[in-house]
mmCIF file of C-alpha atoms in Angstrom:
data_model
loop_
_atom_site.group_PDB
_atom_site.id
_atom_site.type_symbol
_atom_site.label_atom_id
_atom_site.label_comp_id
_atom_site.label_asym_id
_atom_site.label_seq_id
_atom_site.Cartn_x
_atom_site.Cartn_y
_atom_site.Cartn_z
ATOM 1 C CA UNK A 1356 92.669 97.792 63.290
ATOM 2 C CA UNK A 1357 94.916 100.095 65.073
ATOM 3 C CA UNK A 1358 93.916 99.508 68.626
ATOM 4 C CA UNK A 1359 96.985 98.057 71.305
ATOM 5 C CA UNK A 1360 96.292 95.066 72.726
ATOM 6 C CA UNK A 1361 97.814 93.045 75.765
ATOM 7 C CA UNK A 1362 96.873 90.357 77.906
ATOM 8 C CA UNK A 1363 97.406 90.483 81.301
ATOM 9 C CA UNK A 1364 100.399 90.443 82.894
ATOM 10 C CA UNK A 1365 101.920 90.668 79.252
ATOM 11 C CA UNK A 1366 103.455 93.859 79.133
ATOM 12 C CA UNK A 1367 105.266 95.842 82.600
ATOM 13 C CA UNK A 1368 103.230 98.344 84.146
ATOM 14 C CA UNK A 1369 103.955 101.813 82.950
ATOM 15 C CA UNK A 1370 102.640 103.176 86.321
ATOM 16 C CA UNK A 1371 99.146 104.102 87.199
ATOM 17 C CA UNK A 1372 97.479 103.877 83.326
ATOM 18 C CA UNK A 1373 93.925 105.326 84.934
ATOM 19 C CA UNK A 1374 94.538 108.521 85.714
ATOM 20 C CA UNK A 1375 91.426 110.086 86.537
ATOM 21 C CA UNK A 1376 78.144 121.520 81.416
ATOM 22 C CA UNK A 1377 75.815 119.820 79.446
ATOM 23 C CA UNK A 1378 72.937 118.020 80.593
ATOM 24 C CA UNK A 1379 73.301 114.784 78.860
ATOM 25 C CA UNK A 1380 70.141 113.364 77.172
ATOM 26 C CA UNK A 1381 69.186 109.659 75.527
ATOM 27 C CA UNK A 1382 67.158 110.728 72.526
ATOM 28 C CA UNK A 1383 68.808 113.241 69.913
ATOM 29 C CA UNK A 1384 67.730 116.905 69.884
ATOM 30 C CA UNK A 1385 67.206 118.282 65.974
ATOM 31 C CA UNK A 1386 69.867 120.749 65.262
ATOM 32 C CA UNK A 1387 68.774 124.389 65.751
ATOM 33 C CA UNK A 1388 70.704 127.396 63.654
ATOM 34 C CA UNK A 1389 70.288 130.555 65.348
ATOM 35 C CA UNK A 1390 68.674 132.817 62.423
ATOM 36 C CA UNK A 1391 70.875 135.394 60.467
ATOM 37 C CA UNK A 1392 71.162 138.516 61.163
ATOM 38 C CA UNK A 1393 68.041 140.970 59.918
ATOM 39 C CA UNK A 1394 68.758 142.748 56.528
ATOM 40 C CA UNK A 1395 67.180 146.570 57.441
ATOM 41 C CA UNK A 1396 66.919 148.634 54.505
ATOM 42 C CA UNK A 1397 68.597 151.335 54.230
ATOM 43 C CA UNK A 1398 68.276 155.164 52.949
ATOM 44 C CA UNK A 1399 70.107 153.947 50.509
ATOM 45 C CA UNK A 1400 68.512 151.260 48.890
ATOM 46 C CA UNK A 1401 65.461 153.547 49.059
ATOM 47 C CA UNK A 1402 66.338 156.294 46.418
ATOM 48 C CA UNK A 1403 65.103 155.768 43.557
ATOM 49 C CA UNK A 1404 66.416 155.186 40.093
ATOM 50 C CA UNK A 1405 64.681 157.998 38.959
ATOM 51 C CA UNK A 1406 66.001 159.519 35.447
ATOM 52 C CA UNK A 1407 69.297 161.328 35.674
ATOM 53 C CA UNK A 1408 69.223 165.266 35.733
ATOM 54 C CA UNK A 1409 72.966 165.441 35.923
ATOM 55 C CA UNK A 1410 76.288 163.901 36.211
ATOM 56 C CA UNK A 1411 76.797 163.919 40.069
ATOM 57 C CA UNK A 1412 73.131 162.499 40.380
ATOM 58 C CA UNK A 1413 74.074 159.885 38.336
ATOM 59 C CA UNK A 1414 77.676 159.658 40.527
ATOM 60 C CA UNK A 1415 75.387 159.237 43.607
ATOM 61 C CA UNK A 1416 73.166 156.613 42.227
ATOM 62 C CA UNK A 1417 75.896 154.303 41.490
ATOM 63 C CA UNK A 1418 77.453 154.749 44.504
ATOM 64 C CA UNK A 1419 74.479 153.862 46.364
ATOM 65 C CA UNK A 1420 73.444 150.712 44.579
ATOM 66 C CA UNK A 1421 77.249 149.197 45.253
ATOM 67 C CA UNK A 1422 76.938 149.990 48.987
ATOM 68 C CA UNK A 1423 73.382 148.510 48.731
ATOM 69 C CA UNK A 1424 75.167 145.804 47.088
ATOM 70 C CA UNK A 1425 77.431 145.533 49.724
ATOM 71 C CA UNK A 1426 75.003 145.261 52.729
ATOM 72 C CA UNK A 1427 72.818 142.079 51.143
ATOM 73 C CA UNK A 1428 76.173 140.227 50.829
ATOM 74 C CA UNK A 1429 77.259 141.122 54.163
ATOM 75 C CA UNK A 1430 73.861 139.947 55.949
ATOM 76 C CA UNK A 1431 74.282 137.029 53.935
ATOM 77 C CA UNK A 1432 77.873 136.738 55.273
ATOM 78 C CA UNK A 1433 76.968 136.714 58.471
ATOM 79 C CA UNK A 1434 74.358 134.390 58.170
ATOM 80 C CA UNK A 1435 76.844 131.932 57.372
ATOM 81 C CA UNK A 1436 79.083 132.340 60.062
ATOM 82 C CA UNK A 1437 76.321 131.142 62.599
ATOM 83 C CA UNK A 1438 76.736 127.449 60.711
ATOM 84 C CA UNK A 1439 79.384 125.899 62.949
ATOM 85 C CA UNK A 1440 77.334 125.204 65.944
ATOM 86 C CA UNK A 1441 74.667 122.182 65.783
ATOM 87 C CA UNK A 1442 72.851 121.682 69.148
ATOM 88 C CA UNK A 1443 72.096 117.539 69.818
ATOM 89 C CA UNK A 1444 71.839 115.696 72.751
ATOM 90 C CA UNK A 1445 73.027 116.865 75.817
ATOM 91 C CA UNK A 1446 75.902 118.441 74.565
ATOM 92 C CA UNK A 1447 77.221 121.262 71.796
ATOM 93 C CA UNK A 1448 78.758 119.471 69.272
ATOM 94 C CA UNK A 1449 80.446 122.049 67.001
ATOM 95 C CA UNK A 1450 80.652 121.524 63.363
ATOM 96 C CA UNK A 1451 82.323 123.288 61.019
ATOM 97 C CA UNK A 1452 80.975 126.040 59.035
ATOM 98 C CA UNK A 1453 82.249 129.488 57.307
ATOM 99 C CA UNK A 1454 84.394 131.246 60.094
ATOM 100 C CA UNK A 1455 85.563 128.087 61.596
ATOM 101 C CA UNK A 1456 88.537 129.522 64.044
ATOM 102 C CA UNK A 1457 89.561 126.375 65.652
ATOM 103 C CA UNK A 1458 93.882 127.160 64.621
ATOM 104 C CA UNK A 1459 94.404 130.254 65.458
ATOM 105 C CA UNK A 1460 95.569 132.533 61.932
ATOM 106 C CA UNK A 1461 98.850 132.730 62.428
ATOM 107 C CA UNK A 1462 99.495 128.971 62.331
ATOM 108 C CA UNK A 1463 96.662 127.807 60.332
ATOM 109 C CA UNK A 1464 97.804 125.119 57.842
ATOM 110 C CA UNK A 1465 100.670 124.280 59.783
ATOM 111 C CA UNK A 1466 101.060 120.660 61.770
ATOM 112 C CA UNK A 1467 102.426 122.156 65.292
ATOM 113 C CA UNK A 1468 99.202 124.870 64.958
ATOM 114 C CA UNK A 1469 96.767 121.453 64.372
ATOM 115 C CA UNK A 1470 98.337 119.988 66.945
ATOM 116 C CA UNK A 1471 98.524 122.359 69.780
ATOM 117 C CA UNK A 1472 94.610 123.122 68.777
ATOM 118 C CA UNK A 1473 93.016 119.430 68.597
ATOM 119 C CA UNK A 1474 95.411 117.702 70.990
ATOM 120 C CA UNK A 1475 93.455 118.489 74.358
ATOM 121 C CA UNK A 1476 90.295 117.202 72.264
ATOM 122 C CA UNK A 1477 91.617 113.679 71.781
ATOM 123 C CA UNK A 1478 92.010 111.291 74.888
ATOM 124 C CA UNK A 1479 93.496 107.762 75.737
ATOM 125 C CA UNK A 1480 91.518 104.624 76.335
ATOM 126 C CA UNK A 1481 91.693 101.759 78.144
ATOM 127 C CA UNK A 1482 89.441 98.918 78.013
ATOM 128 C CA UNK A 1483 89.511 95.940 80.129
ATOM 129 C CA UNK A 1484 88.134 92.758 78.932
ATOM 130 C CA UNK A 1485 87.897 88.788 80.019
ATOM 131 C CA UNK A 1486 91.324 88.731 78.046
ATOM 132 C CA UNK A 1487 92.874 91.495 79.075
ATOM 133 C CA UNK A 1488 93.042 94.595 78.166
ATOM 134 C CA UNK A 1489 93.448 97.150 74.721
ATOM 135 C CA UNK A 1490 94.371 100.426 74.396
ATOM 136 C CA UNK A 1491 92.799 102.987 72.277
ATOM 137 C CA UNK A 1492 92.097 106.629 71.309
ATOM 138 C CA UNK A 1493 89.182 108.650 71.198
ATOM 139 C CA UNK A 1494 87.848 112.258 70.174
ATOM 140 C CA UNK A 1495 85.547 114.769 72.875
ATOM 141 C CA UNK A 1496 82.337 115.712 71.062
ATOM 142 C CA UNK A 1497 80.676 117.730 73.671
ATOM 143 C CA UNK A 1498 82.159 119.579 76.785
ATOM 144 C CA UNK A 1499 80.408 117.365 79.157
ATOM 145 C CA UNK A 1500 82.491 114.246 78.022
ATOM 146 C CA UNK A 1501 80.693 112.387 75.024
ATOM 147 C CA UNK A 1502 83.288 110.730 73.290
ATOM 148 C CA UNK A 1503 83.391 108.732 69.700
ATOM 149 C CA UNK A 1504 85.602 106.227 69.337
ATOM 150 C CA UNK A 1505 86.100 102.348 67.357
ATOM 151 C CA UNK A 1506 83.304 99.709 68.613
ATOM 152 C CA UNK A 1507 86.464 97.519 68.447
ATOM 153 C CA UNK A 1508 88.115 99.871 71.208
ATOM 154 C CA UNK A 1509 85.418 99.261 73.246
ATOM 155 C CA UNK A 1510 83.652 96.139 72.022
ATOM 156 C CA UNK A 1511 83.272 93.155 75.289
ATOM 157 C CA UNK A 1512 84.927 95.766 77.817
ATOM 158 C CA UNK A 1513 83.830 95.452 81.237
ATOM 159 C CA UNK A 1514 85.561 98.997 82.372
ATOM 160 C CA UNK A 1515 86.565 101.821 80.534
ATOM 161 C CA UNK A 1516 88.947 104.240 81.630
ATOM 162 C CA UNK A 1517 89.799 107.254 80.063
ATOM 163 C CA UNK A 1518 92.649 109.806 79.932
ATOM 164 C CA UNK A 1519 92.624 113.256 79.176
ATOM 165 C CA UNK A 1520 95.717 115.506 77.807
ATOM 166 C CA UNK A 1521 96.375 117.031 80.845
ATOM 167 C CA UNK A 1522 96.903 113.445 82.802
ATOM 168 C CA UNK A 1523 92.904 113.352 84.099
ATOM 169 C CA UNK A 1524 91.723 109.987 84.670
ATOM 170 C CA UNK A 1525 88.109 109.350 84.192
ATOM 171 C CA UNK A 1526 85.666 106.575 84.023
ATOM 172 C CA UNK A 1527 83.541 105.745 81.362
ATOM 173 C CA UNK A 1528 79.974 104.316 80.491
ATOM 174 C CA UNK A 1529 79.513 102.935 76.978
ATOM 175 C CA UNK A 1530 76.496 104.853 75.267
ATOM 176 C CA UNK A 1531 76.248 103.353 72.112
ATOM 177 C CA UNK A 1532 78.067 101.526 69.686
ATOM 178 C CA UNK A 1533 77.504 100.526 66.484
ATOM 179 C CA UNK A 1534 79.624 97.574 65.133
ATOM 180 C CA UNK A 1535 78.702 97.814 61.523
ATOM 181 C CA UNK A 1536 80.278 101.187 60.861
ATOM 182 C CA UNK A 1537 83.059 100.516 63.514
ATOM 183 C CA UNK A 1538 81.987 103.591 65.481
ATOM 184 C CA UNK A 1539 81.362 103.671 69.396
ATOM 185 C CA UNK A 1540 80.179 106.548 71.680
ATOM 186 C CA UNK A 1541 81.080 106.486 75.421
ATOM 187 C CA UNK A 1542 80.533 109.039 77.970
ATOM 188 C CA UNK A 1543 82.952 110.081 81.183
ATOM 189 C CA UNK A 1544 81.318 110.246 84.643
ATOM 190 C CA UNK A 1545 81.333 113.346 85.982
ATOM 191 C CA UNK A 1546 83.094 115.580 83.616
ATOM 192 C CA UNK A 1547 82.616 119.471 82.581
ATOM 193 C CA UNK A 1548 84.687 121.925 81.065
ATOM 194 C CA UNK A 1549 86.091 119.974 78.367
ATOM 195 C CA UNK A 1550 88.041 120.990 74.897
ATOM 196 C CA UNK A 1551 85.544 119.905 72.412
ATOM 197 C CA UNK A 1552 86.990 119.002 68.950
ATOM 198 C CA UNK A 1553 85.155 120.529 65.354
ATOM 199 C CA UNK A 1554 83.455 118.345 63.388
ATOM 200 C CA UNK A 1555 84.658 119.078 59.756
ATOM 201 C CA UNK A 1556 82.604 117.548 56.230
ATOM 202 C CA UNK A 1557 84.558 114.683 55.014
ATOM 203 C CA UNK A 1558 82.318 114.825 51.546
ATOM 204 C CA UNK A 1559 85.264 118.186 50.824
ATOM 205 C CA UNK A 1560 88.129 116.151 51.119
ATOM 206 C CA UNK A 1561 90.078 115.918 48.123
ATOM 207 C CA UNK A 1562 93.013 113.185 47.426
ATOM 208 C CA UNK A 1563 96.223 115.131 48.695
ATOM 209 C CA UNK A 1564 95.218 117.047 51.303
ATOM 210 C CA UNK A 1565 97.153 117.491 53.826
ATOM 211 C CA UNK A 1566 96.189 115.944 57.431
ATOM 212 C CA UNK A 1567 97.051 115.127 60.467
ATOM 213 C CA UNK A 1568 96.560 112.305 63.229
ATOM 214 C CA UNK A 1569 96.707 112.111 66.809
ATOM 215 C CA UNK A 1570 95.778 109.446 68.887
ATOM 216 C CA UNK A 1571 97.743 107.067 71.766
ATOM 217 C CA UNK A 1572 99.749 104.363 69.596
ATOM 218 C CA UNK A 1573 101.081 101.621 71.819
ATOM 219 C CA UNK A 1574 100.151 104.143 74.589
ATOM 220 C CA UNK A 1575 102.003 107.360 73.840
ATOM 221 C CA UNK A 1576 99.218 109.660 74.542
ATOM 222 C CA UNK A 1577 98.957 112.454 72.480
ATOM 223 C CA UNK A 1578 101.320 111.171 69.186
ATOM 224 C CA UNK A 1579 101.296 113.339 66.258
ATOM 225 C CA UNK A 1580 101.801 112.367 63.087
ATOM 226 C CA UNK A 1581 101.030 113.982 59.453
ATOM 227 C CA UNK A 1582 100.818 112.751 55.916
ATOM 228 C CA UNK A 1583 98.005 113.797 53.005
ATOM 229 C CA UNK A 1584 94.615 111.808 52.174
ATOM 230 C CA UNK A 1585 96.191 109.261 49.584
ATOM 231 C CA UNK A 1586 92.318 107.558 48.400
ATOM 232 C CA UNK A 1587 88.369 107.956 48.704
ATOM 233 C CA UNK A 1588 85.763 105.820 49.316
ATOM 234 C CA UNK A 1589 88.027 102.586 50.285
ATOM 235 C CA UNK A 1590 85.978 99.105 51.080
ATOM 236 C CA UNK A 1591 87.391 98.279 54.458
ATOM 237 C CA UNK A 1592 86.205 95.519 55.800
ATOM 238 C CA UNK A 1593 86.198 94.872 59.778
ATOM 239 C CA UNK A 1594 85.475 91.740 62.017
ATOM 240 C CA UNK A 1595 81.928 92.574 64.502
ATOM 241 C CA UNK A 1596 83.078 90.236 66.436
ATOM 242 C CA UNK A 1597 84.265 90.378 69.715
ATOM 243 C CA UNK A 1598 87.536 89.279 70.989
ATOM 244 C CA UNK A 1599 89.192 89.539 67.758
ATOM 245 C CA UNK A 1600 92.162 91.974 68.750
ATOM 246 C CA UNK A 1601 95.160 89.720 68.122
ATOM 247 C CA UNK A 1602 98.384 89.818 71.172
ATOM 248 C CA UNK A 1603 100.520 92.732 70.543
ATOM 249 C CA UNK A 1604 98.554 95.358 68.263
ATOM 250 C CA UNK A 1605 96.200 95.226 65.443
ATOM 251 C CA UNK A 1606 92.873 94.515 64.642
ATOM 252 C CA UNK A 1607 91.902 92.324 61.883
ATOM 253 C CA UNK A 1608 90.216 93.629 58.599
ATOM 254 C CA UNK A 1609 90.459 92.717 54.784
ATOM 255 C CA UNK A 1610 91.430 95.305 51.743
ATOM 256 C CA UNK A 1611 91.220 94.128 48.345
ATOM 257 C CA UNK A 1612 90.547 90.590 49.065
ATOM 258 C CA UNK A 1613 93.062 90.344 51.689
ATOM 259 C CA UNK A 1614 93.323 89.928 55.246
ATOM 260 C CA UNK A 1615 95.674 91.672 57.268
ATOM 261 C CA UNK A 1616 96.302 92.012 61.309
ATOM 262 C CA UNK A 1617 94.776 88.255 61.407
ATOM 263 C CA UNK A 1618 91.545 86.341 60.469
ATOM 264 C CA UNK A 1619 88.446 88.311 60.705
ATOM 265 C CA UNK A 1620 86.371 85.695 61.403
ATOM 266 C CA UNK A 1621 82.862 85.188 59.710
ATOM 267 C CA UNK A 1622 81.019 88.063 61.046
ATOM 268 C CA UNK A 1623 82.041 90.881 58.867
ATOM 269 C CA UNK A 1624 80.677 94.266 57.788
ATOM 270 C CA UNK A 1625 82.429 96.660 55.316
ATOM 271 C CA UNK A 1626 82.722 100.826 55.208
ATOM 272 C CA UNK A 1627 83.550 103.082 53.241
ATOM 273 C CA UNK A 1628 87.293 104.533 54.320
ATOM 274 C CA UNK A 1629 89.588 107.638 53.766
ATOM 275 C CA UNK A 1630 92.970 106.422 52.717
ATOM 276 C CA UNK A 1631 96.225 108.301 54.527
ATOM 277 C CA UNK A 1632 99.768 108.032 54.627
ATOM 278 C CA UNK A 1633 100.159 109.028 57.940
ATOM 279 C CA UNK A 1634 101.099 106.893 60.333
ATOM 280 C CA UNK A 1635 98.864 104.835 62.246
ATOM 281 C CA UNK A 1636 100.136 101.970 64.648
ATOM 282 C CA UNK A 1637 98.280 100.111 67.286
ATOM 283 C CA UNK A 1638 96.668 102.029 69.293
ATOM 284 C CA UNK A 1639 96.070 105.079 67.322
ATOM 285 C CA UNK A 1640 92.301 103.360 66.525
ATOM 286 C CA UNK A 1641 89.147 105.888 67.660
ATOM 287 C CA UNK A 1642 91.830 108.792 67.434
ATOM 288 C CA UNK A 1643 91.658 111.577 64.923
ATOM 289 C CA UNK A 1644 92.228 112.407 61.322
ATOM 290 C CA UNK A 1645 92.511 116.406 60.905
ATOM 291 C CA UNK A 1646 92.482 118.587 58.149
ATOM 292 C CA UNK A 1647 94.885 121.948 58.517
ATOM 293 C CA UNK A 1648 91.918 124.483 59.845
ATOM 294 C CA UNK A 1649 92.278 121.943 63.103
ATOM 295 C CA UNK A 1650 88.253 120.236 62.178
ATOM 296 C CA UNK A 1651 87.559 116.519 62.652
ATOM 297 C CA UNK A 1652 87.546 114.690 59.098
ATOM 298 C CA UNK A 1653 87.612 111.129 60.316
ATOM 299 C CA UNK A 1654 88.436 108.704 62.961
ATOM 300 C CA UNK A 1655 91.327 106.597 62.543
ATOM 301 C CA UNK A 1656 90.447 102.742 62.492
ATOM 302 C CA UNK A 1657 92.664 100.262 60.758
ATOM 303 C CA UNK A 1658 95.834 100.134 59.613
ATOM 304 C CA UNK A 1659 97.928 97.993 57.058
ATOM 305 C CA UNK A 1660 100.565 95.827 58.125
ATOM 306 C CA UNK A 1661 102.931 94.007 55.992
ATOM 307 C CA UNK A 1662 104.664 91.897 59.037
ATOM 308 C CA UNK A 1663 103.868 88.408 59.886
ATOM 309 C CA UNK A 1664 102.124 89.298 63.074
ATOM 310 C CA UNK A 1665 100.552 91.904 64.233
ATOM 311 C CA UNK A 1666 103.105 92.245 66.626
ATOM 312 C CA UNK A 1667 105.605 92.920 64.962
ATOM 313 C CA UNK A 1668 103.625 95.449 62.778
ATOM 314 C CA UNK A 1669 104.188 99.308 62.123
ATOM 315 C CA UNK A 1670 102.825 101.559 60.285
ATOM 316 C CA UNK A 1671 103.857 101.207 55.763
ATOM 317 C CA UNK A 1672 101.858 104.418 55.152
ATOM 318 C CA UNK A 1673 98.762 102.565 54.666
ATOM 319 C CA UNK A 1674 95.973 103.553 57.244
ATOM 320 C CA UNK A 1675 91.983 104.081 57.180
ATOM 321 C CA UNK A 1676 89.740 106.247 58.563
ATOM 322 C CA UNK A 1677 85.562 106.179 58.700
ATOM 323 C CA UNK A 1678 84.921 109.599 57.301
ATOM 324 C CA UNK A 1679 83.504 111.994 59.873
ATOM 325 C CA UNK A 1680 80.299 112.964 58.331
ATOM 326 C CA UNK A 1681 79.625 109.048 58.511
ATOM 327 C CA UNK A 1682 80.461 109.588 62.585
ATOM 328 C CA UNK A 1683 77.792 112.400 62.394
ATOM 329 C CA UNK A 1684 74.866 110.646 60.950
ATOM 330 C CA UNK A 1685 75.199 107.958 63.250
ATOM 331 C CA UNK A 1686 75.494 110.065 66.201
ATOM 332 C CA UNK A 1687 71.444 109.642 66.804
ATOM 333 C CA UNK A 1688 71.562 106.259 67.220
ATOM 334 C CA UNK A 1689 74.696 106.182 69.307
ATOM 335 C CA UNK A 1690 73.122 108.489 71.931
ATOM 336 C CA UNK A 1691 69.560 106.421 71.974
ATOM 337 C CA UNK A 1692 71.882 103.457 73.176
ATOM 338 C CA UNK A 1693 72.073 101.419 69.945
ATOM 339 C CA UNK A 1694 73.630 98.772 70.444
ATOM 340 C CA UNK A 1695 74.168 96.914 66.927
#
């Protein structure tokens, strides 16, 4: 996987790594769509199509069906618009809809424009465990600090820090995690005022669209990187284990009958995974995968390494992502504490 791992002591102490709304609830809310807007007749739907008595009558009547026309597909329109907001939990988690603004028009579809709009939505993370510590990414869901992020970011940690674009240090409470899908969600203590990222619908995604990924490889917080979606639907398969990180970077999974990043161990469980070229490296795991309107499509979670070791691995163009609409129908369970 794409976490960065060290033990303690390993690696020299880049200075202080822990620098540091909604009501948040346990049990999921059902999403709630605020209704669209009221079609009110009009005078001119109202005239009838009574039997010409001349040709500006019959001028008039056409006119007045097109505009009548025009109004239904307008309501309908805005109906649509409202689609980008699902309430659950404690938070507003925004998903993306028709009208979606999250890169501003003027540099939508262009990598600085995803970048300057999703970066203060993704955050650093660092986990300590018995062995040490990893480091990881994540992505803010909800204003108040829910976060999603890799189980194996977070998997065995006994403190979780957190670190925000703008150099905020937070601490962290594991929520839920759920080991089979790879996917954990962790909440910061005492946060408001967040950047919220958009949930986008991964089932769009086409092979060669163009994406983006940001996340906090080898601790760089806040590393962009771009490429297109190279495959659909890949069988990953990840360790649920704990402990499995392997000195110096990645996490260990198997593609095609293969192991990579290490053993896995027995305890396996496979997903389905976007392939991208972008570059991933360690610590880029729980971090985001963007399309070019600046909305979520999946988080970042293993990447292939043709070295040796894992420490000595970089990224070949070869990562994997658990598409985000997977993220979103776990997101339930996450919040009710699951804890598989």
């Amino acid at each position: 996987m794409t976490e960065s791992f060290r033990r303690d002591g390993e690696y020299e102490n880049h200075g202080n790594p822990y620098q540091g709304g909604h009501q948040h609830a346990s049990s999921p809310v059902d999403p709630q769509w605020p209704p669209p807007p009221a079609h009110q007749p009009t005078a001119l739907q109202a005239e009838p199509f009574a039997a010409p008595r001349g040709r500006g009558k019959r001028t008039r009547g056409s006119v007045a069906l097109l505009a009548a026309v025009a109004i239904v597909a307008a309501a309908v329109g805005g109906g649509t618009a409202y689609g980008f907001q699902e309430l659950a939990g404690g938070g507003t988690v925004a998903s993306a809809g028709t009208g979606t603004n999250v890169v501003p028009s003027s540099q939508r579809g262009t990598v600085a424009g995803v970048a300057k709009a999703v970066s203060p939505s993704i955050v650093e993370i660092s986990a300590a465990t018995n062995a040490g510590s990893s480091t990881g990414s994540g992505v803010i869901i909800t204003g108040d600090g829910e976060i999603v992020t890799n189980n194996h970011v977070v998997s065995g940690a006994s403190q979780v820090k957190v670190t925000t674009s703008d150099g905020k240090e937070y601490t962290a409470q594991v929520v839920g995690t759920d080991s089979s899908k790879d996917l954990a969600l962790i909440k910061l203590d005492d946060a408001a005022g967040l950047k919220a990222a958009t949930l986008g619908d991964s089932d769009g995604v086409q092979v060669g669209d163009e994406v983006v990924a940001i996340g906090s490889p080898e601790g760089l917080t806040g590393t962009v990187t771009s490429g297109i979606v190279s495959a659909l639907d890949r069988d990953v398969t990840v360790s649920t284990e704990e402990g499995r990180q392997q000195p110096g970077g990645g996490w260990p999974f198997e593609f095609d009958g293969r192991e990579f990043n290490g053993d896995t161990g027995s305890s396996t469980t496979t997903y389905k995974a976007l392939q991208t070229d972008a570059s991933l490296n360690p610590g880029n795991s729980g971090g985001a995968l963007i399309d070019m309107n600046g909305d979520i499509i999946g988080i970042n979670s293993a990447m292939y390494s043709a070295a040796g070791s894992s420490s000595d691995a970089g990224s070949v163009g070869l990562g994997f992502a658990i598409p985000v609409n997977t993220v979103k129908a776990d997101l339930a369970e996450l919040r009710a504490g699951a804890t598989d």
